CSV table of C-alpha atoms in Angstrom, one decimal:
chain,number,residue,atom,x,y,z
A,176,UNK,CA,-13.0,38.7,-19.8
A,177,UNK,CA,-12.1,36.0,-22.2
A,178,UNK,CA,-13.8,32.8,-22.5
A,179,UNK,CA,-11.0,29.5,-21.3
A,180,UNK,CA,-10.4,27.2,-24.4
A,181,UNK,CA,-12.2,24.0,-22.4
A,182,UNK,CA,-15.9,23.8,-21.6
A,183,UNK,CA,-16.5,21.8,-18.0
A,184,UNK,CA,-20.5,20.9,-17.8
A,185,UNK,CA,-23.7,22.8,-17.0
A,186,UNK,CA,-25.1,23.2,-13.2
A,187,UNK,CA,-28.5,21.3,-12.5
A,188,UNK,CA,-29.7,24.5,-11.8
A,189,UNK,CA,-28.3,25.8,-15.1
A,190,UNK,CA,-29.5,22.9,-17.0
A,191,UNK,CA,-32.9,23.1,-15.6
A,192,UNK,CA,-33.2,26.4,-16.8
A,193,UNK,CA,-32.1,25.9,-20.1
A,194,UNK,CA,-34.8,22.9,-19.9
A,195,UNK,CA,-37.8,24.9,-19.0
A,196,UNK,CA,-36.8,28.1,-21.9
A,197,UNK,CA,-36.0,25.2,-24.4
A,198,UNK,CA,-39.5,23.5,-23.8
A,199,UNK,CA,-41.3,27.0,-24.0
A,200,UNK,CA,-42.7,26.7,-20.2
A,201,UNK,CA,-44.7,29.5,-19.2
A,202,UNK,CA,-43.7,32.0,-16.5
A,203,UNK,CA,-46.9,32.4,-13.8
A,204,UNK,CA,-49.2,35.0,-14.6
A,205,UNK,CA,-48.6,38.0,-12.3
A,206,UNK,CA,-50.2,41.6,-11.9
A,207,UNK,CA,-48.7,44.7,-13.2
A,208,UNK,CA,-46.8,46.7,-10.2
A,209,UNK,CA,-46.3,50.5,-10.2
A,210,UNK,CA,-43.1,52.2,-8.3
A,211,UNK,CA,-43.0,55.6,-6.7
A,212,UNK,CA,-40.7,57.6,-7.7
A,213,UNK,CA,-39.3,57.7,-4.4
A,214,UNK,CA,-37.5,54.8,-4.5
A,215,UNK,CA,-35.3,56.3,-7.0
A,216,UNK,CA,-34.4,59.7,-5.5
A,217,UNK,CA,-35.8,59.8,-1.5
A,218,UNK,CA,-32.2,60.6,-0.3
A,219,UNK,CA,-33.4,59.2,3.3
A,220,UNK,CA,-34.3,55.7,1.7
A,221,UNK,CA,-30.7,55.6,0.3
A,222,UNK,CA,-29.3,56.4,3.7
A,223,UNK,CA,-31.1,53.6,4.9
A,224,UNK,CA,-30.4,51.1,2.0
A,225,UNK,CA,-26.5,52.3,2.5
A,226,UNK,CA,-26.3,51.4,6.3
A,227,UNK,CA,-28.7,48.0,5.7
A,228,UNK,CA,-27.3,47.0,2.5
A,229,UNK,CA,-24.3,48.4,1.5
A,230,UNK,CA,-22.9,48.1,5.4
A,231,UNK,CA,-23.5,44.9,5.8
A,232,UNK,CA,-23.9,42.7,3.2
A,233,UNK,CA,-21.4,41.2,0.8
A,234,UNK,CA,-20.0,43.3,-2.2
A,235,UNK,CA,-18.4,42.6,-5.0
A,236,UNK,CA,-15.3,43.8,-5.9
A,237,UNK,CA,-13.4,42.4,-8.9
A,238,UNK,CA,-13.2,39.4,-10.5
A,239,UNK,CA,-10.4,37.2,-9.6
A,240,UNK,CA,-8.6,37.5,-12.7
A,241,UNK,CA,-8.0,41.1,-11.7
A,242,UNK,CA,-5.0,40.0,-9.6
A,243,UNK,CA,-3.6,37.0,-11.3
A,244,UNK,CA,-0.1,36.8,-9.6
A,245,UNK,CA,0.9,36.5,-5.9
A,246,UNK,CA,2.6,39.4,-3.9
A,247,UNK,CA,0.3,42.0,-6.2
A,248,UNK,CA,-2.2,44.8,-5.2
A,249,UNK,CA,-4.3,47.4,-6.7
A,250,UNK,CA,-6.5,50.2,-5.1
A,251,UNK,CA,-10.3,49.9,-4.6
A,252,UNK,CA,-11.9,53.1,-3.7
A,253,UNK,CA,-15.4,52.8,-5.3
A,254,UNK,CA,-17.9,52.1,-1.9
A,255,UNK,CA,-16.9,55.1,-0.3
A,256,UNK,CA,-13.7,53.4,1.9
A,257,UNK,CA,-9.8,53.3,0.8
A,258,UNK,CA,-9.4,49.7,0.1
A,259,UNK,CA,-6.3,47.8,-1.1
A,260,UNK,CA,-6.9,44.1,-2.4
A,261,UNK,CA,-4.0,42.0,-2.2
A,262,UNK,CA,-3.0,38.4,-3.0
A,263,UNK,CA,-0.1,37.8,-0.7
A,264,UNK,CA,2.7,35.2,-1.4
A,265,UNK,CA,0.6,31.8,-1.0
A,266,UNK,CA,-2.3,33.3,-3.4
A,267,UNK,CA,-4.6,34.4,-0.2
A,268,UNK,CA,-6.4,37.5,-1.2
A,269,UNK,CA,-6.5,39.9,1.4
A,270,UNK,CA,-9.2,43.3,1.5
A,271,UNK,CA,-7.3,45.9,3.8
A,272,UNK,CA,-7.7,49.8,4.3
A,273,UNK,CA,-5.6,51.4,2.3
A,274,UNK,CA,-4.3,53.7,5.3
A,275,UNK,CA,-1.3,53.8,7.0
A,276,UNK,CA,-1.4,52.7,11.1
A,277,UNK,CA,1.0,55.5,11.7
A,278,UNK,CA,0.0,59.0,10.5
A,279,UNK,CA,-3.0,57.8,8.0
A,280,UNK,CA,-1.3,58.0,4.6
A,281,UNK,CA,-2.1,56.7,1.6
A,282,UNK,CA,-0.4,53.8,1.2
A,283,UNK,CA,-0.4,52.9,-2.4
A,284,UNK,CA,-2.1,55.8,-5.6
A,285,UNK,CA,-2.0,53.8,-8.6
A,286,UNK,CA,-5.2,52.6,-9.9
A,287,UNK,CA,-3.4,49.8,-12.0
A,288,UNK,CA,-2.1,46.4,-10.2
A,289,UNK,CA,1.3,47.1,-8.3
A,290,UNK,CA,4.2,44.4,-7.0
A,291,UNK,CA,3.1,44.3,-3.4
A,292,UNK,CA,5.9,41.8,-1.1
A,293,UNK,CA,6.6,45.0,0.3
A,294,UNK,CA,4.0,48.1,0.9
A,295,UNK,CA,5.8,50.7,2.0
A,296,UNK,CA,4.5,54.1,3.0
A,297,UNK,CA,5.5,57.6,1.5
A,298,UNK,CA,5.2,59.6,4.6
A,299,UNK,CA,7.3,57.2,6.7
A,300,UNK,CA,8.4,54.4,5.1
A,301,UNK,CA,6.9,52.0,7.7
A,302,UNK,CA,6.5,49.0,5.5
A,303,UNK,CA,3.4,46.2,5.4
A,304,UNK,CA,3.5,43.0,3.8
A,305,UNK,CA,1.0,41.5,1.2
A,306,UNK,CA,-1.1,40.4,3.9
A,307,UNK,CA,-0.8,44.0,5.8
A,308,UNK,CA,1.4,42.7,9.0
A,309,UNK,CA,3.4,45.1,10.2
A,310,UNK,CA,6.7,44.3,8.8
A,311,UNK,CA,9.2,47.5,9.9
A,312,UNK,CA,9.7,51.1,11.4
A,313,UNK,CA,12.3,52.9,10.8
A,314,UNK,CA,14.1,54.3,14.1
A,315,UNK,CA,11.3,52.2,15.8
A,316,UNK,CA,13.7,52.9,19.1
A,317,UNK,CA,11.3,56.2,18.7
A,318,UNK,CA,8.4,54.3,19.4
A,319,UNK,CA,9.0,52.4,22.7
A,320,UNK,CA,6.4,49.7,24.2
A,321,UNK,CA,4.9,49.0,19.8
A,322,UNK,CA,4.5,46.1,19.0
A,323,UNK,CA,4.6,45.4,14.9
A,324,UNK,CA,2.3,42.5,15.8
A,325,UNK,CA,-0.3,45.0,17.0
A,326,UNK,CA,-0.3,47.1,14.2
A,327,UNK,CA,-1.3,45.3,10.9
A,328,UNK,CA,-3.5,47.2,8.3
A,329,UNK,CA,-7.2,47.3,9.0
A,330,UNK,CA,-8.7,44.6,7.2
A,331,UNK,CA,-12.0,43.7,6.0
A,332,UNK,CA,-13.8,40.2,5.7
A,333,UNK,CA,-13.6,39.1,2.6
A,334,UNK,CA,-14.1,35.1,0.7
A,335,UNK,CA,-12.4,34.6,-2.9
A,336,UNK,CA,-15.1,31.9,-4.5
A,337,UNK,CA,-16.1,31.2,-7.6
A,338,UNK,CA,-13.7,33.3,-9.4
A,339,UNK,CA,-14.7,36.8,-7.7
A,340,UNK,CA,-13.3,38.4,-4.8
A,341,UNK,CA,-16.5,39.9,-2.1
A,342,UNK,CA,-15.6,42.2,1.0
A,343,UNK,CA,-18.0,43.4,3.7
A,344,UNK,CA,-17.8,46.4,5.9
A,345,UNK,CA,-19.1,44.7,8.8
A,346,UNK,CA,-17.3,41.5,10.6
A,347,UNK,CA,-20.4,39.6,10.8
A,348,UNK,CA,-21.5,39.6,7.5
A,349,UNK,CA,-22.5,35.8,5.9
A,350,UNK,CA,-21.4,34.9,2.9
A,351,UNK,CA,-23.3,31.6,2.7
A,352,UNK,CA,-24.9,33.4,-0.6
A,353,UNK,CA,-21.7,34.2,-2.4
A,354,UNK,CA,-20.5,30.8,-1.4
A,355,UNK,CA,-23.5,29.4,-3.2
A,356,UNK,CA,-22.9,30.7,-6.6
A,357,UNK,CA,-19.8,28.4,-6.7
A,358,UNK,CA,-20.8,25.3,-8.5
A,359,UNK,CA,-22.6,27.8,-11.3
A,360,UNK,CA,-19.4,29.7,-11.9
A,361,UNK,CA,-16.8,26.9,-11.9
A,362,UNK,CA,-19.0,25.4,-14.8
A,363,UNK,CA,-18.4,29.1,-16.2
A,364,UNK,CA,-14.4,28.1,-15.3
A,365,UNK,CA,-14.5,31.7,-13.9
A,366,UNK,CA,-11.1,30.8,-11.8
A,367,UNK,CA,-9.2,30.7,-15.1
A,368,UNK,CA,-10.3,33.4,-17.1
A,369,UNK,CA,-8.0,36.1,-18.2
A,370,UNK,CA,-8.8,39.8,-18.0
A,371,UNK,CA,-9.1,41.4,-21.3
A,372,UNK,CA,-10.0,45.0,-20.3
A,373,UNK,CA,-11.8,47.3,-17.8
A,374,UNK,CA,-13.5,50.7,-17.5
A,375,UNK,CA,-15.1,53.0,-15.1
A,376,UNK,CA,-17.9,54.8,-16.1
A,377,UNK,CA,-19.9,58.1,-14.2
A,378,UNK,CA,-23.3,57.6,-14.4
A,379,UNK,CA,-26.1,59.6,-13.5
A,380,UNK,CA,-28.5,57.3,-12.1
A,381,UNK,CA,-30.0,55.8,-9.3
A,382,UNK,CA,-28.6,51.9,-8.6
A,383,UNK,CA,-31.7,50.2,-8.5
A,384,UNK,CA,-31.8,51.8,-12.4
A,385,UNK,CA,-29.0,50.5,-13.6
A,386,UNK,CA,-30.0,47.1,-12.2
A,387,UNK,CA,-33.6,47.2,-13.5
A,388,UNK,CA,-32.2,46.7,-16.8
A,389,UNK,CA,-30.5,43.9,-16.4
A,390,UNK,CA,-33.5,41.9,-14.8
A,391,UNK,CA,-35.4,41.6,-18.0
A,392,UNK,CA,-34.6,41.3,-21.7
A,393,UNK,CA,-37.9,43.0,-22.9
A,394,UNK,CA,-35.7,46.0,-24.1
A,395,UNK,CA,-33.4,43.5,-26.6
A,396,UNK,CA,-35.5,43.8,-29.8
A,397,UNK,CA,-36.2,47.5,-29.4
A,398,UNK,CA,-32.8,49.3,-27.7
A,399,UNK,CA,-30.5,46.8,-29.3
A,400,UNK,CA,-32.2,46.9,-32.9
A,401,UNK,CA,-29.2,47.6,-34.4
A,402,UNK,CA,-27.0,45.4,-33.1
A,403,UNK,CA,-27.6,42.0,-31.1
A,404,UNK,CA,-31.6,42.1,-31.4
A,405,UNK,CA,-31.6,39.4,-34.6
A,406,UNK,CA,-29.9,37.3,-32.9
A,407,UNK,CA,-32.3,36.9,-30.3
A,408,UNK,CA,-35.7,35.4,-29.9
A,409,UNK,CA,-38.2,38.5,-28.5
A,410,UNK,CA,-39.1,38.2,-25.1
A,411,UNK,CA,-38.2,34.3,-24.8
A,412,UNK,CA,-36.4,34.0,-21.3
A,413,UNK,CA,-35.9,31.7,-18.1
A,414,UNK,CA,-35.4,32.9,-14.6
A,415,UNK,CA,-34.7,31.8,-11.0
A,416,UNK,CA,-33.0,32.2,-7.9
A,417,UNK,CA,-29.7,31.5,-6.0
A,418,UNK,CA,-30.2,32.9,-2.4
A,419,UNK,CA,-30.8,36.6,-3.3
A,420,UNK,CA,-29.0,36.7,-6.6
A,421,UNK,CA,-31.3,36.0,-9.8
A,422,UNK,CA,-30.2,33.6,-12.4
A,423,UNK,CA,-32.0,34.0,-16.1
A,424,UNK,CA,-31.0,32.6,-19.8
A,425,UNK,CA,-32.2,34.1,-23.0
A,426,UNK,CA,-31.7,32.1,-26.2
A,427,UNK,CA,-30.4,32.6,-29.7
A,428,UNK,CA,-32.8,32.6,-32.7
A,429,UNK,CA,-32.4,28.9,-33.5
A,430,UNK,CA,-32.2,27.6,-29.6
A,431,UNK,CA,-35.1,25.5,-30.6
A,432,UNK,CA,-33.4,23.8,-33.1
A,433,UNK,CA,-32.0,19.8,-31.6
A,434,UNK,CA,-29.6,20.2,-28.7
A,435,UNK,CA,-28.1,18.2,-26.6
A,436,UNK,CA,-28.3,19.0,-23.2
A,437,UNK,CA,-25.8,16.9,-22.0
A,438,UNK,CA,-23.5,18.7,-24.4
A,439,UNK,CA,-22.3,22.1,-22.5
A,440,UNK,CA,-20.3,23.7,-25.3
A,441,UNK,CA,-23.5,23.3,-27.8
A,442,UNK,CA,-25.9,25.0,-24.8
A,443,UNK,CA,-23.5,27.7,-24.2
A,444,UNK,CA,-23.2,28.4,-28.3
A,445,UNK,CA,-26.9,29.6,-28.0
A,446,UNK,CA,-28.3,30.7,-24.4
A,447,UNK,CA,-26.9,33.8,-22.8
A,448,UNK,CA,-26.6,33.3,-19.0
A,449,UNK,CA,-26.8,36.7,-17.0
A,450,UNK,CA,-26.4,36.9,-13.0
A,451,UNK,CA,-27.7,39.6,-11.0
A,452,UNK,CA,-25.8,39.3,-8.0
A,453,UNK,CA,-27.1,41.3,-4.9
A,454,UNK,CA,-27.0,44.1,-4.8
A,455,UNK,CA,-25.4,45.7,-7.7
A,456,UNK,CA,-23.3,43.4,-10.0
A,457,UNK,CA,-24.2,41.9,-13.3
A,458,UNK,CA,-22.7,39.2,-15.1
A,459,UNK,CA,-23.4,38.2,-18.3
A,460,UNK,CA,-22.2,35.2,-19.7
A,461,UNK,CA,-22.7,35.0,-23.8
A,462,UNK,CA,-21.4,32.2,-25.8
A,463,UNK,CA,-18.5,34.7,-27.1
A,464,UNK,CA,-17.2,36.1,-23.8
A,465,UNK,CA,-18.4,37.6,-20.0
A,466,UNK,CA,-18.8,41.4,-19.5
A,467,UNK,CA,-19.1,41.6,-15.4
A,468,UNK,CA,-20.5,45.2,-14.3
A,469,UNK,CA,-20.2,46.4,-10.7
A,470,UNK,CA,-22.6,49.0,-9.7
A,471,UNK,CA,-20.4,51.5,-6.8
A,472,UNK,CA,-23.3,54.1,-5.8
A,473,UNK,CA,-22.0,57.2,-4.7
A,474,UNK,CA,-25.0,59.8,-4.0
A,475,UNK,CA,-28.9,60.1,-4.5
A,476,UNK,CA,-29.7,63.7,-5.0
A,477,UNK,CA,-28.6,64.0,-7.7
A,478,UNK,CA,-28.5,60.5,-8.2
A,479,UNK,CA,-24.7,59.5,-9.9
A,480,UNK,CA,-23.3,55.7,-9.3
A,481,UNK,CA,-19.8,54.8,-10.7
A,482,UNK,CA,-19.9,51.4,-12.8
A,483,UNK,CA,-16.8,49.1,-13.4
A,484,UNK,CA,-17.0,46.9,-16.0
């Protein structure tokens, strides 16, 4: 995603953290813990993690930038259920099956973002509007006693905030925590980013994998050698907590060098902000643009998760 032109200012929890990796403060000493393999590839532990987690919880979908304009859709089919996200004529965003009410057809195939005032279905042509109601059936005289009222698309809670669009599969799902990593993302200006590019990728790997390497930045200096690692200072880094989502900073090579923290453009131009948000999304924030990855897992044994980035 690109980075808006204007800067707004720094969190206090943002600023805090920049604070204690700027004054060198100490992490507290901890013991070394050791994982069974198991919770990588016991295919009964992901069955559990996919009904406990993955069921009820809050998932990230897509940034909001994805769907820019109102009356526009686009297909969502990587957590295992037919989704269509929608932002209907007054800029609601709407999560909805992506399953006709009559005969269960697919209502829309593209994988790209489609004009969506009107969501009409190949099968029958019965016709949903932006917001899934119900909007016509043809010959409805052949189906006495419906009522279109009765028959909108199946749709799934789902909060807009922050500049990211979250569904859940089940009604009683709190989003208090996604709702909590507002005031750190609209200092991001996340709501007014535009979408540069995005890519799915197959992976063979567990999703606790894929997020294990986001939650440190030991690796930097050794895997990215080549590339970033000089610009970074080895194993120098911040960390904390929003709710269940962690919340680190790494700094540039000359991050020590006189700041001020008031300043939020000069922070950003040397710390690296990266979110994991629970479960399986990453955002990292660098002082050149944001790369958001969305882990979708699909199967344990073998282990294979799609990633959207």
């Amino acid at each position: 995603m690109d980075m808006p032109a204007k800067a707004s200012r720094p969190s206090d929890g943002q600023r805090a953290l920049a604070e204690r990796l700027i004054r060198g403060e100490q992490p507290p000493a901890h013991e070394v813990v050791e994982l069974r393999a198991s919770v990588y590839i016991d295919p009964l532990r992901f069955e559990r993690e996919r009904r406990a987690i993955f069921g009820k919880m809050p998932l990230l979908l897509a940034p909001s930038a994805l769907l820019p304009d109102n009356n526009t859709a686009i297909t969502h089919d990587g957590y295992g259920v037919p989704l269509i996200i929608s932002r209907n004529g007054d800029g609601r965003i709407h999560v909805m099956a992506n399953v006709c009410r009559h005969r269960g057809t697919r209502l829309i195939e593209s994988t790209e973002v489609v004009p969506a005032k009107r969501i009409i279905c190949p099968y029958h042509a019965w016709t949903y509007g932006s917001d899934g109601a119900l909007m016509a059936i043809p010959r409805a005289d052949c189906f006495p006693g419906v009522d279109k009222a009765d028959r909108p698309l199946m749709r799934f809670p789902s909060v807009e905030s922050g500049g990211f669009i979250w569904f859940a599969h089940d009604e009683e799902a709190d989003f208090s925590g996604v709702t909590a990593l507002e005031e750190d993302m609209d200092a991001f200006a996340m709501s007014n980013l535009h979408l540069y590019r995005r890519r799915t990728h197959h992976v063979t790997s567990n999703w606790k994998q894929v997020m294990d390497a986001f939650l440190e930045s030991y690796h930097v200096q050794r895997l990215h050698a080549e590339t970033i690692a000089p610009f970074f200072t080895d194993g120098i880094a911040a960390a904390d907590f929003i709710g269940p989502h962690q919340r680190a900073v790494v700094g540039r090579a000359d991050y020590l060098s006189e700041i001020d923290r008031d300043d939020w453009a000069a922070l950003r131009r040397v710390l690296t902000y990266t979110y994991a948000f629970f479960p399986t999304s990453i955002l990292i924030v660098s002082p050149d643009y944001i790369n958001l990855l969305v882990v979708m897992p699909q199967t344990v044994a073998p282990a294979w998760s799609r990633t959207s980035c």
